[in-house]
């Protein structure tokens, strides 16, 4: 039964109802079949999607191995990671070298001059770069995952012929979505475009912010609101180039805490005439373009994070073996061993989650938005925790620039914020994951006699506490049977608690972010368990043995134990928590903020609160290096 959720909700504010309607319109219709994670909300496990663990072809793997060998040689012997961080710029020769090696064109189809490699191979490369230099990983990801990815996925044949050969050979690209007033709210674009009277071009006006490599790029993928024939505003995606009249890159970069070598531009667009031929996909379908590209960007962000976290874990282990205090290696102390075990479990699960997700993308699974969101949340959060733990293990030496960990720590911190802040992603995971289940429950409630079997089933769960049977796992190696049983039970209990939350909170659940985040964390850990078990299953079936097998068994055992404990804590917090006192305390602090002078603090440059505009603290940038024209890639004319 199809239900319009926004119309069915009775006890929500108009503002919340409007947000739900906008989200439904932005995401579009549900896919015909539900993906791996969405099925978990129903208490089901689609084994065929996760077991066996996805793996590229031998030919693809061999080509990627060859590229990685050349890249590794370069990164070990030539790449100036420390200089990039200190001077806050990736030199032109580095960009040229990455083009020459084939890294910056590796996913562009061969017929357009690129390497034609798949998403798993691409992320293997990003992982390797992330071990050495977070700034360079971001540069590569911004170019191929979101910058020119829209042209690869949605461009016409003519657009591909015009732009992709240059993108594969010598020209960077940028993705222009964020604005002064637009961060995670991708649908809130204030940049606008309108078709000219003669229908030959679009007139584009607005401002873009945080466009990575924007000052160095020859192509921009720009999102803008457009008035549609039905009178509604929707987002349209356009291809722009820096040589178009009215394009003004008025801020090339700002000094940052981490990924200091990347440049994030601000771009002002004033009456820019964009040819009709530069329309990407269809008018009003720009958010579909943006969200699809972000699925790829969330993976490559995770790959760079994995590389940095894996190196940090290894560094922590080395330090724990050779750093002596109190007449013994610090690796013998339980509180240090606890950190090492936790780091190893995090890194193993990050790897498993990432390459399960890229496998979904490579084989073209339809419903993967939750999988990419969970990949981003898990890898950004657990990756940052891993690097943070390394700082503690290494002590004061970790804070020294030449030991590199402090740079990885700074580079890592941003990843929980960008590509969708993790707080927003948790609400997205719950809302998108539970939407069809919630609509089904509403339908049964409205017409219980229309489907008496469904009504009796859900009623027995909600009012009698009876759980349905756990999903069967039949494809895991016999050595993992104990973990398989635990995973089955975790899935069943998760689904049961989701249904109970719908019953207990009803309409209010759609805005109860604390409950949503707890349930999102539960499914996050279940997903991490499933991916890790599938990865280990592949190893067992491929003949993994000896010390390598002992290592993986030990790490996965600990990962599952950690996941089980985290799941139990989150489920307990659904009913035993500090939510009420939190709400009072937060309100008290926000009220106190009114007594503090705005001039002492940073205030957003754009805000609907007109009384606050221009009242914030003026930042002193006099001691911060300012950036000039820089790269030879800046302002190149692309496409003839």
PDB file of C-alpha atoms in Angstrom, residues 316-333 336 393-394:
ATOM      1  CA  UNK A 316      50.726   3.044  17.187  1.00  0.00           C
ATOM      2  CA  UNK A 317      51.600  -0.660  17.230  1.00  0.00           C
ATOM      3  CA  UNK A 318      55.252   0.056  16.408  1.00  0.00           C
ATOM      4  CA  UNK A 319      55.449   2.711  19.126  1.00  0.00           C
ATOM      5  CA  UNK A 320      53.782   0.440  21.701  1.00  0.00           C
ATOM      6  CA  UNK A 321      56.395  -2.280  21.033  1.00  0.00           C
ATOM      7  CA  UNK A 322      59.459  -0.080  21.332  1.00  0.00           C
ATOM      8  CA  UNK A 323      58.509   2.685  23.735  1.00  0.00           C
ATOM      9  CA  UNK A 324      59.549   1.579  27.242  1.00  0.00           C
ATOM     10  CA  UNK A 325      58.186   3.045  30.458  1.00  0.00           C
ATOM     11  CA  UNK A 326      58.428   1.515  33.944  1.00  0.00           C
ATOM     12  CA  UNK A 327      60.879  -1.101  32.594  1.00  0.00           C
ATOM     13  CA  UNK A 328      58.571  -2.561  29.979  1.00  0.00           C
ATOM     14  CA  UNK A 329      57.068  -1.767  26.540  1.00  0.00           C
ATOM     15  CA  UNK A 330      53.912   0.271  26.916  1.00  0.00           C
ATOM     16  CA  UNK A 331      52.189  -2.339  24.724  1.00  0.00           C
ATOM     17  CA  UNK A 332      52.154  -4.584  27.799  1.00  0.00           C
ATOM     18  CA  UNK A 333      49.827  -2.242  29.700  1.00  0.00           C
ATOM     19  CA  UNK A 336      47.281   0.691  25.792  1.00  0.00           C
ATOM     20  CA  UNK A 393      49.651   6.000  22.451  1.00  0.00           C
ATOM     21  CA  UNK A 394      52.555   8.011  21.038  1.00  0.00           C
TER      22      UNK A 394
END
